GROMACS .gro file of C-alpha atoms in nm:
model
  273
    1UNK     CA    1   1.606   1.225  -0.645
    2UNK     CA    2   1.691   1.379  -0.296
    3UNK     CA    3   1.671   1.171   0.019
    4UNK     CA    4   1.617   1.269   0.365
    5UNK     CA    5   1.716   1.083   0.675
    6UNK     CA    6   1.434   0.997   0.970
    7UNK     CA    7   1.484   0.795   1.207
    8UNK     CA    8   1.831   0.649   1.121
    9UNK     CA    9   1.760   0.552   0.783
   10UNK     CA   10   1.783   0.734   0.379
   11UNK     CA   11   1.391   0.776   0.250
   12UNK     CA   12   1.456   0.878  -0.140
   13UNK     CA   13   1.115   1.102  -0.214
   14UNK     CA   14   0.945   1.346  -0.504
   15UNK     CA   15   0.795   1.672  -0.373
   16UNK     CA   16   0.607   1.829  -0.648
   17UNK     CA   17   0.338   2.077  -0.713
   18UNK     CA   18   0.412   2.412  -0.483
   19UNK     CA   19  -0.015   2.465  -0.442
   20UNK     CA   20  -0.226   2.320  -0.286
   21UNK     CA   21  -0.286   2.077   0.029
   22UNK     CA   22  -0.014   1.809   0.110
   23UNK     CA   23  -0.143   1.470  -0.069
   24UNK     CA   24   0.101   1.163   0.013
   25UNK     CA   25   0.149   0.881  -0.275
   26UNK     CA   26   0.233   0.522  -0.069
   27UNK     CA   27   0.290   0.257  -0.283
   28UNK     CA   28   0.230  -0.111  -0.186
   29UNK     CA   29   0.483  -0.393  -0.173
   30UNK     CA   30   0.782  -0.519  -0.374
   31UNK     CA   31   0.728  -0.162  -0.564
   32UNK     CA   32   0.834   0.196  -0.544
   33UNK     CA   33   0.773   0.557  -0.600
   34UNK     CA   34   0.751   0.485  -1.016
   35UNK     CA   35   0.415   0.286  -0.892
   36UNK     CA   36   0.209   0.657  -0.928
   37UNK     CA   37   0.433   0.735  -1.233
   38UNK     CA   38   0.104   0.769  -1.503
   39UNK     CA   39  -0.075   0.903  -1.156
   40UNK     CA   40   0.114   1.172  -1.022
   41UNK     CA   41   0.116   1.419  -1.310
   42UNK     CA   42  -0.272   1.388  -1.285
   43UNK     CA   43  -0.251   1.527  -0.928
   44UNK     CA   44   0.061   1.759  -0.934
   45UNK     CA   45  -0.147   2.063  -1.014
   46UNK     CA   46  -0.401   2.009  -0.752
   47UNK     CA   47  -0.194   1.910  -0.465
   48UNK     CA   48   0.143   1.924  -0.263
   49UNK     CA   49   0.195   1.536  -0.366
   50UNK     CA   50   0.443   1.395  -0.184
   51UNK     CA   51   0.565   1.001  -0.319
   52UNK     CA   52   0.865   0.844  -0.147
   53UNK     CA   53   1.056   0.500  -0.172
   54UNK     CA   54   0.978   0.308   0.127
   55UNK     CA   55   1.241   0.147   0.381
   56UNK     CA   56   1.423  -0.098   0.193
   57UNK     CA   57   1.261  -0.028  -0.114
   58UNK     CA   58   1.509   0.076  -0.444
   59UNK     CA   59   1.616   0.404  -0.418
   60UNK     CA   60   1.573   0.434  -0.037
   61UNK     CA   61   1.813   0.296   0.205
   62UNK     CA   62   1.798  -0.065   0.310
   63UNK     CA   63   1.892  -0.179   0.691
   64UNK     CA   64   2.080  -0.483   0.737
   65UNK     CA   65   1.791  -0.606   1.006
   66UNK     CA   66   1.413  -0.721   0.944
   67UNK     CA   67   1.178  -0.440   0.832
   68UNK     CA   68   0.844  -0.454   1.043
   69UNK     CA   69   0.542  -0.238   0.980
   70UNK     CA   70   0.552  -0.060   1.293
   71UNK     CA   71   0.917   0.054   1.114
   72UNK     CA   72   0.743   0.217   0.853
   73UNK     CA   73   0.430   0.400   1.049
   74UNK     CA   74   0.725   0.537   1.250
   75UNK     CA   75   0.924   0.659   0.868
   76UNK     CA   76   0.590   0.797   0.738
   77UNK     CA   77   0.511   0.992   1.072
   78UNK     CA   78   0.869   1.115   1.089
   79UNK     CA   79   0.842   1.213   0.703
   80UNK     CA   80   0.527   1.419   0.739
   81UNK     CA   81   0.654   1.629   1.000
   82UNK     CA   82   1.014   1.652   0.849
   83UNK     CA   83   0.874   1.809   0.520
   84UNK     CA   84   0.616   1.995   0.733
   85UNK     CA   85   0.343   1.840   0.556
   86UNK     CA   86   0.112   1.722   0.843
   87UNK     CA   87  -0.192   1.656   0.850
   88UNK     CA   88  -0.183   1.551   0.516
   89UNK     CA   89  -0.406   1.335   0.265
   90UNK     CA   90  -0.321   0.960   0.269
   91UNK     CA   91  -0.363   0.750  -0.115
   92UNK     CA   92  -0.251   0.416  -0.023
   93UNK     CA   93  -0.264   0.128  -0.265
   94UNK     CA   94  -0.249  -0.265  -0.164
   95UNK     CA   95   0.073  -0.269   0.164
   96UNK     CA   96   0.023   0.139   0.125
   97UNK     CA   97  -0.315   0.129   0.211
   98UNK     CA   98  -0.232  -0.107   0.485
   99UNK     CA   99   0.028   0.139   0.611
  100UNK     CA  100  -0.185   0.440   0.573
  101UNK     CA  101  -0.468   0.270   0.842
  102UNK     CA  102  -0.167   0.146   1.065
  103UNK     CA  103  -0.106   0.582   1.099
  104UNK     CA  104  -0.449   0.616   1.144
  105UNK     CA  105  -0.453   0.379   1.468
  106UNK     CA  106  -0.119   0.505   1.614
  107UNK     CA  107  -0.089   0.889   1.432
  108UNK     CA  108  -0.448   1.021   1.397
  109UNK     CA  109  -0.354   1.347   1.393
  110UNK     CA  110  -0.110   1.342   1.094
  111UNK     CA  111  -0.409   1.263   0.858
  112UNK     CA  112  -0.654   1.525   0.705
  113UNK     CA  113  -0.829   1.247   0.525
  114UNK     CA  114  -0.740   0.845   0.362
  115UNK     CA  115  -0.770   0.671   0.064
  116UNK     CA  116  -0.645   0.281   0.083
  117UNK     CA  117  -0.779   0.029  -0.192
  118UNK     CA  118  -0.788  -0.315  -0.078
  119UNK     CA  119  -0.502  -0.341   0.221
  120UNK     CA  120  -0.405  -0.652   0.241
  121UNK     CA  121  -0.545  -0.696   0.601
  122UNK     CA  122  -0.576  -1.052   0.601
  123UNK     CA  123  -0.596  -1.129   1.013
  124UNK     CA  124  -0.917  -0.954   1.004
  125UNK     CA  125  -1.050  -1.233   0.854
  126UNK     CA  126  -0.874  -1.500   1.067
  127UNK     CA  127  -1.202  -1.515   1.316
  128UNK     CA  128  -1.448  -1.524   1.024
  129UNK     CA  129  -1.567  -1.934   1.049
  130UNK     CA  130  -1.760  -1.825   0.682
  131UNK     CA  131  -1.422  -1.646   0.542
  132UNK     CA  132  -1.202  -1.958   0.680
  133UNK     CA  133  -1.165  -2.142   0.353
  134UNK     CA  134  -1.072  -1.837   0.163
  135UNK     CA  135  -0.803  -1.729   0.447
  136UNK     CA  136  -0.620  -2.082   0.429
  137UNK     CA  137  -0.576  -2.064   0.054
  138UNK     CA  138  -0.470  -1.708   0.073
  139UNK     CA  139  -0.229  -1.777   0.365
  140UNK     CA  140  -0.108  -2.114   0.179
  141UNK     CA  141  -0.006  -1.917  -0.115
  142UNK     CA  142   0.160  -1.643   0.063
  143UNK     CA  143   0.345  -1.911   0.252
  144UNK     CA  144   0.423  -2.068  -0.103
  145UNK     CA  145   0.593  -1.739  -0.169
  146UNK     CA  146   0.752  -1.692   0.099
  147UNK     CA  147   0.917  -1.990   0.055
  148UNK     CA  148   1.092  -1.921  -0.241
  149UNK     CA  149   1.213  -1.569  -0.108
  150UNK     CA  150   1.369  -1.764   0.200
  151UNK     CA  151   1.623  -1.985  -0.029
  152UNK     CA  152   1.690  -1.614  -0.229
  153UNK     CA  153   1.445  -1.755  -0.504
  154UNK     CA  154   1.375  -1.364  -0.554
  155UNK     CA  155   1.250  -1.441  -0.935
  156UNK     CA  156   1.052  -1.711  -0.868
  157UNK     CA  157   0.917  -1.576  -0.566
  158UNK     CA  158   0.825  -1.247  -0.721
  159UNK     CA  159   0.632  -1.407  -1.039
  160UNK     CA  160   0.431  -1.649  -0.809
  161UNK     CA  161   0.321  -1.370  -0.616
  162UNK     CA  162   0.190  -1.165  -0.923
  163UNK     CA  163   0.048  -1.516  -1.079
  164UNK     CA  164  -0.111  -1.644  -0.761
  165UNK     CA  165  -0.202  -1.374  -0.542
  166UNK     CA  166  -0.188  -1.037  -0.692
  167UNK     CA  167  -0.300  -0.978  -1.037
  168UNK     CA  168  -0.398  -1.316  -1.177
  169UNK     CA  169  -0.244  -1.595  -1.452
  170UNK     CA  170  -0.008  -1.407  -1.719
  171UNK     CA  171  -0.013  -1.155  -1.577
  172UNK     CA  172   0.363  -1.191  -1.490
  173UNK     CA  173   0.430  -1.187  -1.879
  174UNK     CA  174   0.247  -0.886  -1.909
  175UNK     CA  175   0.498  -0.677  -1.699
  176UNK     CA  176   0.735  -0.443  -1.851
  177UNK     CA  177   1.082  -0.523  -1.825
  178UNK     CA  178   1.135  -0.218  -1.543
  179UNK     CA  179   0.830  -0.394  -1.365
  180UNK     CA  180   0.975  -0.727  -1.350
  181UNK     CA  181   1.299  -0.620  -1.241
  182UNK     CA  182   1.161  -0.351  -0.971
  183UNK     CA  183   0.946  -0.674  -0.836
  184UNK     CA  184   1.301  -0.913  -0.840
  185UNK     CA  185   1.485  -0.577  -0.656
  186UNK     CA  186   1.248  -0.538  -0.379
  187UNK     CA  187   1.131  -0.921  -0.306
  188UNK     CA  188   1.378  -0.922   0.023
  189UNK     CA  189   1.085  -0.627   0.152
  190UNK     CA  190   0.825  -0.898   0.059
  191UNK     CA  191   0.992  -1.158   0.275
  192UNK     CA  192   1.046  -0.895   0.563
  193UNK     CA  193   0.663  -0.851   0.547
  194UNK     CA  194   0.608  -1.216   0.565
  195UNK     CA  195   0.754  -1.272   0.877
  196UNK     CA  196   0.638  -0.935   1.037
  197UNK     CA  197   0.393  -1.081   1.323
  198UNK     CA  198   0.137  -0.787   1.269
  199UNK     CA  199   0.219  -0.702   0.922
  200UNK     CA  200  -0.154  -0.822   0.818
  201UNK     CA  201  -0.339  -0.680   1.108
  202UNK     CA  202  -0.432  -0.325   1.246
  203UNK     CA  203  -0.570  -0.168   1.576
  204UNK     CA  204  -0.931  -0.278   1.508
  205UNK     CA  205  -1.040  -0.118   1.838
  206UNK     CA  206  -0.805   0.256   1.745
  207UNK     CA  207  -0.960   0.266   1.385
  208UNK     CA  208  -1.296   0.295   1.558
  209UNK     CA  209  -1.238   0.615   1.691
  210UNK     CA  210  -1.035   0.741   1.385
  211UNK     CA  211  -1.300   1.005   1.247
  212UNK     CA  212  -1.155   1.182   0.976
  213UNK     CA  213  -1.265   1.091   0.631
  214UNK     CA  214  -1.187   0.754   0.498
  215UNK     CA  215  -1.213   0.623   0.136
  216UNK     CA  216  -1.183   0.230   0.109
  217UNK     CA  217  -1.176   0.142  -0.225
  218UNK     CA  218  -1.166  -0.225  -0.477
  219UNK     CA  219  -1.165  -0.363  -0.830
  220UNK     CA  220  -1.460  -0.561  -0.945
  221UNK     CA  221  -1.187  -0.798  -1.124
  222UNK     CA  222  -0.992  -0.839  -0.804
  223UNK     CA  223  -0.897  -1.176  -0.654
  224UNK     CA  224  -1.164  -1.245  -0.391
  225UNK     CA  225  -1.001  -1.204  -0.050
  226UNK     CA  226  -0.949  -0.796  -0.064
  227UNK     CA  227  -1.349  -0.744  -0.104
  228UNK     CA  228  -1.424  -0.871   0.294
  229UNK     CA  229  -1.136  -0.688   0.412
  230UNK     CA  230  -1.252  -0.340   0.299
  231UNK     CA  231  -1.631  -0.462   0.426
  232UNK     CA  232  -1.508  -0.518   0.807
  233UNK     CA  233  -1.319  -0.222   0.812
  234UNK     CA  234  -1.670  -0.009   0.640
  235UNK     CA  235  -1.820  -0.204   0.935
  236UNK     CA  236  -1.577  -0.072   1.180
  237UNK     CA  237  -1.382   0.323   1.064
  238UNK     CA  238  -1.668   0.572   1.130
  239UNK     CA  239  -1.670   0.823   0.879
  240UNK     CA  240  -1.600   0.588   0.550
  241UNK     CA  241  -1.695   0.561   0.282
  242UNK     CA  242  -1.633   0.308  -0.064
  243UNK     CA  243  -1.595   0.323  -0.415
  244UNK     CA  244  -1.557   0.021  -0.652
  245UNK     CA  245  -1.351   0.068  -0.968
  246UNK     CA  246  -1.525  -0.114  -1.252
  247UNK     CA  247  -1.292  -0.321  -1.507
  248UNK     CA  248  -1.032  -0.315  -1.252
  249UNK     CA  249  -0.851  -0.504  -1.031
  250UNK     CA  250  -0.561  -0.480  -0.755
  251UNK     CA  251  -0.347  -0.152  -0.949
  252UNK     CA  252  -0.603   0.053  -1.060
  253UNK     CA  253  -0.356   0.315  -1.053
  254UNK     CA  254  -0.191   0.205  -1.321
  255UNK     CA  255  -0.444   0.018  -1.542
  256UNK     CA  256  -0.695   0.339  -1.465
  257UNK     CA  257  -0.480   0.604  -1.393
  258UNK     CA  258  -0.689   0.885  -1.477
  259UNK     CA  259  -0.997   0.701  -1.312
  260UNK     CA  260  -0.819   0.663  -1.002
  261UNK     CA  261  -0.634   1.026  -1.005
  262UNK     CA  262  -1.041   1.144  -1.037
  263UNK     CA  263  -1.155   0.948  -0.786
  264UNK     CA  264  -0.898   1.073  -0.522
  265UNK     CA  265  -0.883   1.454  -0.651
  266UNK     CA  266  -1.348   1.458  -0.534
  267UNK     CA  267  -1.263   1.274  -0.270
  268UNK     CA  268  -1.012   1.499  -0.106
  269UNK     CA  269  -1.179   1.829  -0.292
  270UNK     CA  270  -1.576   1.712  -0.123
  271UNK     CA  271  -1.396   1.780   0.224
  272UNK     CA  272  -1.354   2.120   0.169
  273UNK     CA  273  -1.130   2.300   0.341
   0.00000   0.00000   0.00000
């Protein structure tokens, strides 16, 4: 897998498909390139698809200092224009669709169009007296893990975040092996993210001028604190739309693949050229 250096630091990334225009692959957190693995060769013959490992994250380099968010808007911008691949297409899923609106507020012009499903933009509900309830118990449980990744509990930590905030009870049991250990790899990301001041917010006031195409998607089997997230930020990007995968949850990219590989190939192919 080749890597390329931006700004100071080793990004391991997959360039495939020599046709088509550029499509980027970001994965979300504790996770990795192998994320889009039953995805990409649905989309390889359509697009330019571009996946990478981000900062930190298994194959790519990892700093000695705290990862922030603003650290990886500034890797993806310096990536796109590296591998002369801006403006591209955005598919973000969970912390990638999180990172793919944090371009959109700072980098407008590096994105033809963006896909995120359910970013994990939880200070957008912070204000939100009638979302209040559901933002302590979300925020509790994060805290919970973030516990156990600050005594280097990186096991525990990474099977109470799948059980508790993720993807539901057993679902930790479920995992492959290569999951499970990918998750217990990248947990010191997780706990990075956790203490990364804006790492749950965006530029509200930026996305409202962002115009280009927008694609906020969910899972109708998702836990219950993604679904207001994408609704405030329908209520607030001005060309968006949404899409709700049914019999899904918070991966639908890998428990749909070819569902989700659809879904973003007539998204990005109704723009036109």
């Amino acid at each position: 897998m080749p890597t390329i250096e931006v700004n100071g630091v080793a990004l391991a990334y997959e360039l495939r498909g020599a046709a088509g225009p550029p499509l980027v692959l970001l994965h979300g957190s504790w996770g990795d390139h192998h994320n889009f693995n039953r995805v990409a060769p649905l989309l390889a013959g359509s697009f330019r698809l571009l996946s990478y490992d981000r900062r930190g994250h298994s194959a790519s380099q990892r700093p000695s200092g705290p990862v922030t968010m603003a650290d990886h808007v500034a890797d993806l911008a310096a990536l796109l224009e590296a591998l002369d691949l801006a403006p591209a297409h955005l598919a973000g899923i969970s912390k990638g669709g999180a990172l793919a609106l944090n371009l959109a507020a700072r980098h407008p012009q590096l994105i033809r169009s963006l896909a995120a499903h359910e970013p994990p933009l939880l200070d957008l509900l912070a204000g939100d007296l009638a979302r209040a309830p559901l933002y302590r118990e979300t925020t509790r449980r994060l805290d919970a893990v973030a516990a156990l990744l600050a005594q280097s509990e990186w096991a525990r930590g990474a099977e109470l975040f799948v059980e508790e905030v993720a993807l539901g009870p057993g679902s930790w049991a479920r995992l492959s092996d290569g999951a499970r250990r990918t998750f217990v790899d990248n947990a010191p990301t997780f706990l990075d993210e956790s203490r990364d001041p804006r790492g749950y917010g965006v530029d509200l006031a930026a996305l409202a001028t962002f115009d280009a195409p927008v694609l906020l998607t969910r899972g109708d089997q998702s836990p219950p604190y993604f679904a207001p997230v994408v609704d405030r930020l329908l209520a607030t990007l001005p060309n968006a739309q949404t899409h709700t995968f049914a019999g899904a949850g918070h991966v639908p990219h890998a428990s749909q693949p070819e569902a989700y590989a659809a879904t973003i190939a007539a998204f990005v192919r109704s723009l036109g050229r």
